[in-house]
mmCIF file of C-alpha atoms in Angstrom:
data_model
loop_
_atom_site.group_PDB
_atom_site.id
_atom_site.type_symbol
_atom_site.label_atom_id
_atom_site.label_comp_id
_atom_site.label_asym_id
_atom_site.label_seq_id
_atom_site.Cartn_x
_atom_site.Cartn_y
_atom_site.Cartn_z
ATOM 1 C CA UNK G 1 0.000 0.000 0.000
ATOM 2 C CA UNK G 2 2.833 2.562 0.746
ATOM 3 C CA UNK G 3 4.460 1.404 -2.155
ATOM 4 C CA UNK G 4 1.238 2.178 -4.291
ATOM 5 C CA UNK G 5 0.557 5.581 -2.559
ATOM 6 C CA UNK G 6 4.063 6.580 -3.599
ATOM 7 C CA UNK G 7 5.235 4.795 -7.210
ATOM 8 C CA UNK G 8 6.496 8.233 -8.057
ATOM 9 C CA UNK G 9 8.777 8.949 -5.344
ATOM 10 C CA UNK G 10 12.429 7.800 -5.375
ATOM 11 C CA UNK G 11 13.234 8.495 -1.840
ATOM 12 C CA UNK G 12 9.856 6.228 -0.423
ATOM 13 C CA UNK G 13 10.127 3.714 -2.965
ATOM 14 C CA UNK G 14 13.711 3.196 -2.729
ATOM 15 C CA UNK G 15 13.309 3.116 1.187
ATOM 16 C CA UNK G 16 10.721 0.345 0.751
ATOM 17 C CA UNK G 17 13.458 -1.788 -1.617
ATOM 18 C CA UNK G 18 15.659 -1.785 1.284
ATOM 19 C CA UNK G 19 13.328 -2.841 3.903
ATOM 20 C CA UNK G 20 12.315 -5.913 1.514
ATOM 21 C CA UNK G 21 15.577 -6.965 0.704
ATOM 22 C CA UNK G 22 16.270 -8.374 4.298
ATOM 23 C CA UNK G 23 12.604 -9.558 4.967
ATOM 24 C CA UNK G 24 10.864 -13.088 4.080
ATOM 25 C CA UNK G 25 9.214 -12.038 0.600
ATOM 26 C CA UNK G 26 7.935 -14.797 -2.512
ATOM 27 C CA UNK G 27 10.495 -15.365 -4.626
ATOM 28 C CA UNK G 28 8.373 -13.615 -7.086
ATOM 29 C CA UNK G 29 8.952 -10.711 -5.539
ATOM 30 C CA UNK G 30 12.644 -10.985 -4.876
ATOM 31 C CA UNK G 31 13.089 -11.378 -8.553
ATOM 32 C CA UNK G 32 11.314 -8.047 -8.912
ATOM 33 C CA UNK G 33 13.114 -5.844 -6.519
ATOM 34 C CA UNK G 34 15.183 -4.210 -8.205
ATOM 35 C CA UNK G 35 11.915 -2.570 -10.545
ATOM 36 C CA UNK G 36 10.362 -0.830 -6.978
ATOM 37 C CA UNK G 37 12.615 1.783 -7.266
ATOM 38 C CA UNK G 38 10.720 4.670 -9.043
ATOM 39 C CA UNK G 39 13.340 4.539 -12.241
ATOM 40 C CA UNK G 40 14.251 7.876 -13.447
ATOM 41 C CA UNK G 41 14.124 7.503 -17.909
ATOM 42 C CA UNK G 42 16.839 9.177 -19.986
ATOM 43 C CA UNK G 43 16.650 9.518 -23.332
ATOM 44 C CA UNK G 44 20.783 10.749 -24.583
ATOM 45 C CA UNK G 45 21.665 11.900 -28.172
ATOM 46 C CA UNK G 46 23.762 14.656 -29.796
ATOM 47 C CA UNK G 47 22.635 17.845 -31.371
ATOM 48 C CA UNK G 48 22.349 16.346 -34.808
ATOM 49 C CA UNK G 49 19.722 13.517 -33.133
ATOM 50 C CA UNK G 50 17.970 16.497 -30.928
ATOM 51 C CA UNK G 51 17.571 19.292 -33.824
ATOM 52 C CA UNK G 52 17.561 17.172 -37.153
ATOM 53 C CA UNK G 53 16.604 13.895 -37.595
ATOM 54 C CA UNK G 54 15.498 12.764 -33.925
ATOM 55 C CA UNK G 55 13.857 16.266 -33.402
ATOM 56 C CA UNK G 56 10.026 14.530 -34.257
ATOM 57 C CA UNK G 57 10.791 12.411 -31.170
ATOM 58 C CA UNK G 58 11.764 14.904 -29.266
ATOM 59 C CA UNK G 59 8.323 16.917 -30.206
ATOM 60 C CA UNK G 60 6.652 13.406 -29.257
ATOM 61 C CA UNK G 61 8.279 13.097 -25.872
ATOM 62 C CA UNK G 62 7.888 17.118 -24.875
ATOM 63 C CA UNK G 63 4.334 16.525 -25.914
ATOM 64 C CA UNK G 64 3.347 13.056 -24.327
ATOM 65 C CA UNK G 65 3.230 14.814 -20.295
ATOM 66 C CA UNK G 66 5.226 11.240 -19.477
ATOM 67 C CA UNK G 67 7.438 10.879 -16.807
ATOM 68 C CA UNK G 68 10.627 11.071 -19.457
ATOM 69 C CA UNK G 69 14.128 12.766 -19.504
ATOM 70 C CA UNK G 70 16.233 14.242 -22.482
ATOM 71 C CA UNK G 71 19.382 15.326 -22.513
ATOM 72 C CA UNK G 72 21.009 16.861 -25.149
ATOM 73 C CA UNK G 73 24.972 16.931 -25.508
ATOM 74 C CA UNK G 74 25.125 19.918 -27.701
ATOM 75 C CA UNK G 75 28.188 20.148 -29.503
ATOM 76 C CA UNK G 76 27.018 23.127 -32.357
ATOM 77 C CA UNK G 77 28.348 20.579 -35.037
ATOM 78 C CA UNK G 78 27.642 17.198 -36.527
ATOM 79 C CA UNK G 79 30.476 15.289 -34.664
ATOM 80 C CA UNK G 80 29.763 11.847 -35.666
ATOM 81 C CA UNK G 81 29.783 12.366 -39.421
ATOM 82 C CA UNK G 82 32.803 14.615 -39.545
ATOM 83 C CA UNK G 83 32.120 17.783 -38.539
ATOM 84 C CA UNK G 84 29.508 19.277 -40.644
ATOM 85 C CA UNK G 85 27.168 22.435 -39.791
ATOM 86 C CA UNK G 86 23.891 21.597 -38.026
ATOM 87 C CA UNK G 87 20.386 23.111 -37.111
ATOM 88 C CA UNK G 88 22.324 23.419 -34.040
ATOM 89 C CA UNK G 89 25.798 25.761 -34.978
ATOM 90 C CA UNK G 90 25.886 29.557 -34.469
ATOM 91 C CA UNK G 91 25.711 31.988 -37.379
ATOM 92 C CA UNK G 92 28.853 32.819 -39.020
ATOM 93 C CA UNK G 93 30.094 28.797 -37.798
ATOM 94 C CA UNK G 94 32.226 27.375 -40.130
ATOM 95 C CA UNK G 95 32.384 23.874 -40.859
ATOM 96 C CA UNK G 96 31.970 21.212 -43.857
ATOM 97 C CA UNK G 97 29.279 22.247 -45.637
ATOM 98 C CA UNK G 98 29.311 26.170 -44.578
ATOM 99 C CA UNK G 99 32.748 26.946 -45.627
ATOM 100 C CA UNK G 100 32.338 30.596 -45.873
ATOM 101 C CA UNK G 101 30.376 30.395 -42.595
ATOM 102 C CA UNK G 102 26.618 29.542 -41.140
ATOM 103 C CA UNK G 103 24.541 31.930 -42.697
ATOM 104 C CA UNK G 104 21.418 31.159 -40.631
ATOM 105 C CA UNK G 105 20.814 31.226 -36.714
ATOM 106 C CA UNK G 106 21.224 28.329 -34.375
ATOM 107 C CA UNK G 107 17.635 26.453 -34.131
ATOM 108 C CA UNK G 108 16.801 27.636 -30.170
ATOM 109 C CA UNK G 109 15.815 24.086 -28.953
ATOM 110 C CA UNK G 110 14.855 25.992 -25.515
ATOM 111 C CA UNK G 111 12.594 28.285 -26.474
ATOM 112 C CA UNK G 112 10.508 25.621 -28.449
ATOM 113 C CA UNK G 113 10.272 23.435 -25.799
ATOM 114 C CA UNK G 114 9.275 25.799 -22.845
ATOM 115 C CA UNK G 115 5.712 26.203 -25.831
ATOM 116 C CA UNK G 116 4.367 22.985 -24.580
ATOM 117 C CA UNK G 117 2.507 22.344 -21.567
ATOM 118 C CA UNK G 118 4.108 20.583 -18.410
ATOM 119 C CA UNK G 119 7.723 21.031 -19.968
ATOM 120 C CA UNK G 120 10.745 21.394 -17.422
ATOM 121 C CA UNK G 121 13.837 22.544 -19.527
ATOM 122 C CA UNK G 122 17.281 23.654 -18.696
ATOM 123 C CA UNK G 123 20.299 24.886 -20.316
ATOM 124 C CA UNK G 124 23.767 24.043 -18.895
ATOM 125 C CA UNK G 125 27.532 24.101 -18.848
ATOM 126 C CA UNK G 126 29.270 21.429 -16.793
ATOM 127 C CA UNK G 127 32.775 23.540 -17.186
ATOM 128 C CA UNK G 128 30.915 26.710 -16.367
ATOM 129 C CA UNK G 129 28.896 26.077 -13.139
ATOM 130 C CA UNK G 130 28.756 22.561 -12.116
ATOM 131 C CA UNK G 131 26.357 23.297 -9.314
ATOM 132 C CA UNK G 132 24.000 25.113 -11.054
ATOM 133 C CA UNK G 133 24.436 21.521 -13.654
ATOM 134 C CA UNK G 134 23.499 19.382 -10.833
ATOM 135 C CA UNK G 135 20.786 21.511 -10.154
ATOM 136 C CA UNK G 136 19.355 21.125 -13.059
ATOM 137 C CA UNK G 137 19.764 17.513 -13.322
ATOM 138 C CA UNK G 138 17.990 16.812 -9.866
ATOM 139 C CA UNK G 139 15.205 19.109 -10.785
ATOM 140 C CA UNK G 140 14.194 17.275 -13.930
ATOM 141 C CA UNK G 141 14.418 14.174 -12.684
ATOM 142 C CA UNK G 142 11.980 15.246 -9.671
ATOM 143 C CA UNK G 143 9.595 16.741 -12.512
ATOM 144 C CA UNK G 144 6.492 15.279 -12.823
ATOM 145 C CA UNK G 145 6.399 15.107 -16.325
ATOM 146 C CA UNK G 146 8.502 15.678 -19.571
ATOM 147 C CA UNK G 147 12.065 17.319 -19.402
ATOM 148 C CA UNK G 148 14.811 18.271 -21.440
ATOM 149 C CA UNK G 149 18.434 19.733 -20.670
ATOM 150 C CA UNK G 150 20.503 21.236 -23.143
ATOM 151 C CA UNK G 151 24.322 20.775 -22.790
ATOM 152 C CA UNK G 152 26.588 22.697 -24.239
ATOM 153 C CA UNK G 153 29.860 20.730 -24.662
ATOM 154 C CA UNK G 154 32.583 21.455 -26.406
ATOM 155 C CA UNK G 155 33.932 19.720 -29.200
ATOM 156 C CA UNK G 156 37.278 18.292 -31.188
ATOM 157 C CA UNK G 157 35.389 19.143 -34.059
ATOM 158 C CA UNK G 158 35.127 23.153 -32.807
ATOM 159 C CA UNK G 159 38.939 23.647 -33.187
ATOM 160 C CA UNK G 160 39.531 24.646 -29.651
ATOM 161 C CA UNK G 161 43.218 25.524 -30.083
ATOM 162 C CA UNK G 162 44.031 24.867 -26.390
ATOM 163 C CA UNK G 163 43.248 21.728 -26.928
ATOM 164 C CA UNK G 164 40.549 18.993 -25.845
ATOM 165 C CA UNK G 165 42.321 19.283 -22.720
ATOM 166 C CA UNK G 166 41.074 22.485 -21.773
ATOM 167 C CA UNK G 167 37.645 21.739 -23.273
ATOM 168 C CA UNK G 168 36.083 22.603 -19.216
ATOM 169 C CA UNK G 169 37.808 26.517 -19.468
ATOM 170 C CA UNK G 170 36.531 26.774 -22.992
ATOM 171 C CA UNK G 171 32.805 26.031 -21.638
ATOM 172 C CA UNK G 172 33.517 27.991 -18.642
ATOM 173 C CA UNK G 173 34.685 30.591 -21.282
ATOM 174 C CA UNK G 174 31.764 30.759 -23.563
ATOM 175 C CA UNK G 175 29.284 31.063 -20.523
ATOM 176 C CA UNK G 176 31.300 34.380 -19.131
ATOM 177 C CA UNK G 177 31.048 35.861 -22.039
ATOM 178 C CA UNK G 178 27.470 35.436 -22.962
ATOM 179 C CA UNK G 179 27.792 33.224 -26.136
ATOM 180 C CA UNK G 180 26.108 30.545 -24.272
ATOM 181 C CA UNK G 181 23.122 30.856 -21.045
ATOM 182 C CA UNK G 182 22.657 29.106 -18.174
ATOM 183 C CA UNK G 183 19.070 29.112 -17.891
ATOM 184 C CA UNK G 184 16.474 26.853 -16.095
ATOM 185 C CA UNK G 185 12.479 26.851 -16.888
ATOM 186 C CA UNK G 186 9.828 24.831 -14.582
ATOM 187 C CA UNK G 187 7.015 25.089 -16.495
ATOM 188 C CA UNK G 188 6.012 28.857 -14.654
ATOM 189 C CA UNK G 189 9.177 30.764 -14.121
ATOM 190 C CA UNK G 190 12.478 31.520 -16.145
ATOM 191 C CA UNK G 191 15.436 31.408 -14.001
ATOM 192 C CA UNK G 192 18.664 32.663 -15.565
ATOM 193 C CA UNK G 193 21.655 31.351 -13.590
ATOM 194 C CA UNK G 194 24.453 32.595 -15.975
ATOM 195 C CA UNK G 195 25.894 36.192 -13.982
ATOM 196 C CA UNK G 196 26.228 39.881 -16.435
ATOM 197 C CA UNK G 197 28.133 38.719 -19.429
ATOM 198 C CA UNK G 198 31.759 39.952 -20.272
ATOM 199 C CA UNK G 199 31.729 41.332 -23.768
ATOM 200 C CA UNK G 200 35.061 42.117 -23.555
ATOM 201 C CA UNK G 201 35.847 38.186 -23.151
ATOM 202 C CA UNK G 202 33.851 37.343 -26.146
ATOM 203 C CA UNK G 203 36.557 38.092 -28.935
ATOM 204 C CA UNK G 204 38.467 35.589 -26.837
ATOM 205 C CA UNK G 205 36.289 33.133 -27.115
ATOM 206 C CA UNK G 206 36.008 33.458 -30.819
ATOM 207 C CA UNK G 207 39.707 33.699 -31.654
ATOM 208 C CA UNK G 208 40.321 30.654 -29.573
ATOM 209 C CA UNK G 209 38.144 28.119 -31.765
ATOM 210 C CA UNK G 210 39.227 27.815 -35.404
ATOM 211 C CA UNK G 211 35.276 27.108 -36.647
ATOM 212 C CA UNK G 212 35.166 30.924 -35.438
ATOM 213 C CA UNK G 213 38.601 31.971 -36.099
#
């Protein structure tokens, strides 16, 4: 009955696991265990499965009001097919494809999804703000309902001249300068977690990527 009462709730459900595991239970049941645990769903793909050819799934998941998670590793460029410009990259990106640079806008994934109904969505930088990425992670899992978070994450296929190594200081980079947001939506209310951009940073940023260089 308590487990009933609370299907949706990790904490109570994964409480009630425990107290079964060192009780007398059917067999049955002990073969089942491990599914009492409310299961928190992820659904993980690039930005060329998120904002091409995976993007009608998306639209199905935002719009179903299920209990699902997306997350979206958002690297501005098809990465798996050798680097060429997608719905994702930034104007003025170049890449195969765009050699004399993007000349539309980046598709803005967020905005379209905070349109439907129920929606939590979030838009991170692990390299920027790692708390404020946690954050966002625990929230949408705890959402009752659909969710999406956007991550931007840098790239071999970006050029970053200091190297993959440094690929946490580039995000960290492209967040202080205002290229990229941290933002979180619930549904009601638009928190932006990113602080007053640096302008004077942003030159930096492009210089230091050859797709911008």
């Amino acid at each position: 009955k308590e487990w009933i009462d609370n299907i949706y709730d990790y904490e109570i459900t994964h409480k009630i696991k425990e107290e079964l595991q060192s009780a007398e239970i059917p067999k049955d049941l002990i073969d089942l265990i491990d599914y009492l645990e409310c299961p928190s769903i992820w659904a993980i793909g690039g930005d060329g499965w998120a904002y091409d050819i995976g993007f009608s799934g998306i639209d199905h998941v935002l719009s179903s009001n299920e209990n699902i998670n997306i997350l979206v590793l958002d690297t501005e460029v098809y990465s798996n097919t050798g680097g060429q410009a997608s719905k994702s990259s930034r104007l003025g990106q170049v890449a195969e494809f765009t050699d004399g640079g993007k000349k539309t806008d980046k598709k803005d994934l967020f905005r379209i999804a905070m349109n439907y109904e129920n929606v939590y969505v979030a838009s991170v930088s692990l390299g920027a703000n790692m708390f404020q990425t946690l954050k966002a992670f625990k929230e949408a899992s705890e959402h009752d309902g659909p969710s999406i978070i956007i991550a931007y994450s840098p790239c071999i296929e970006q050029g970053i001249k200091k190297g993959m190594g440094c690929s946490l200081r580039e995000a960290k980079l492209a967040v202080e300068c205002g290229y990229t947001i941290l933002m979180r939506y619930d549904g009601e209310r638009l928190y932006i977690d990113s602080k007053e951009p640096n302008y004077e940073k942003y030159d930096d940023f492009l210089n230091g990527e050859v797709r911008y260089n």
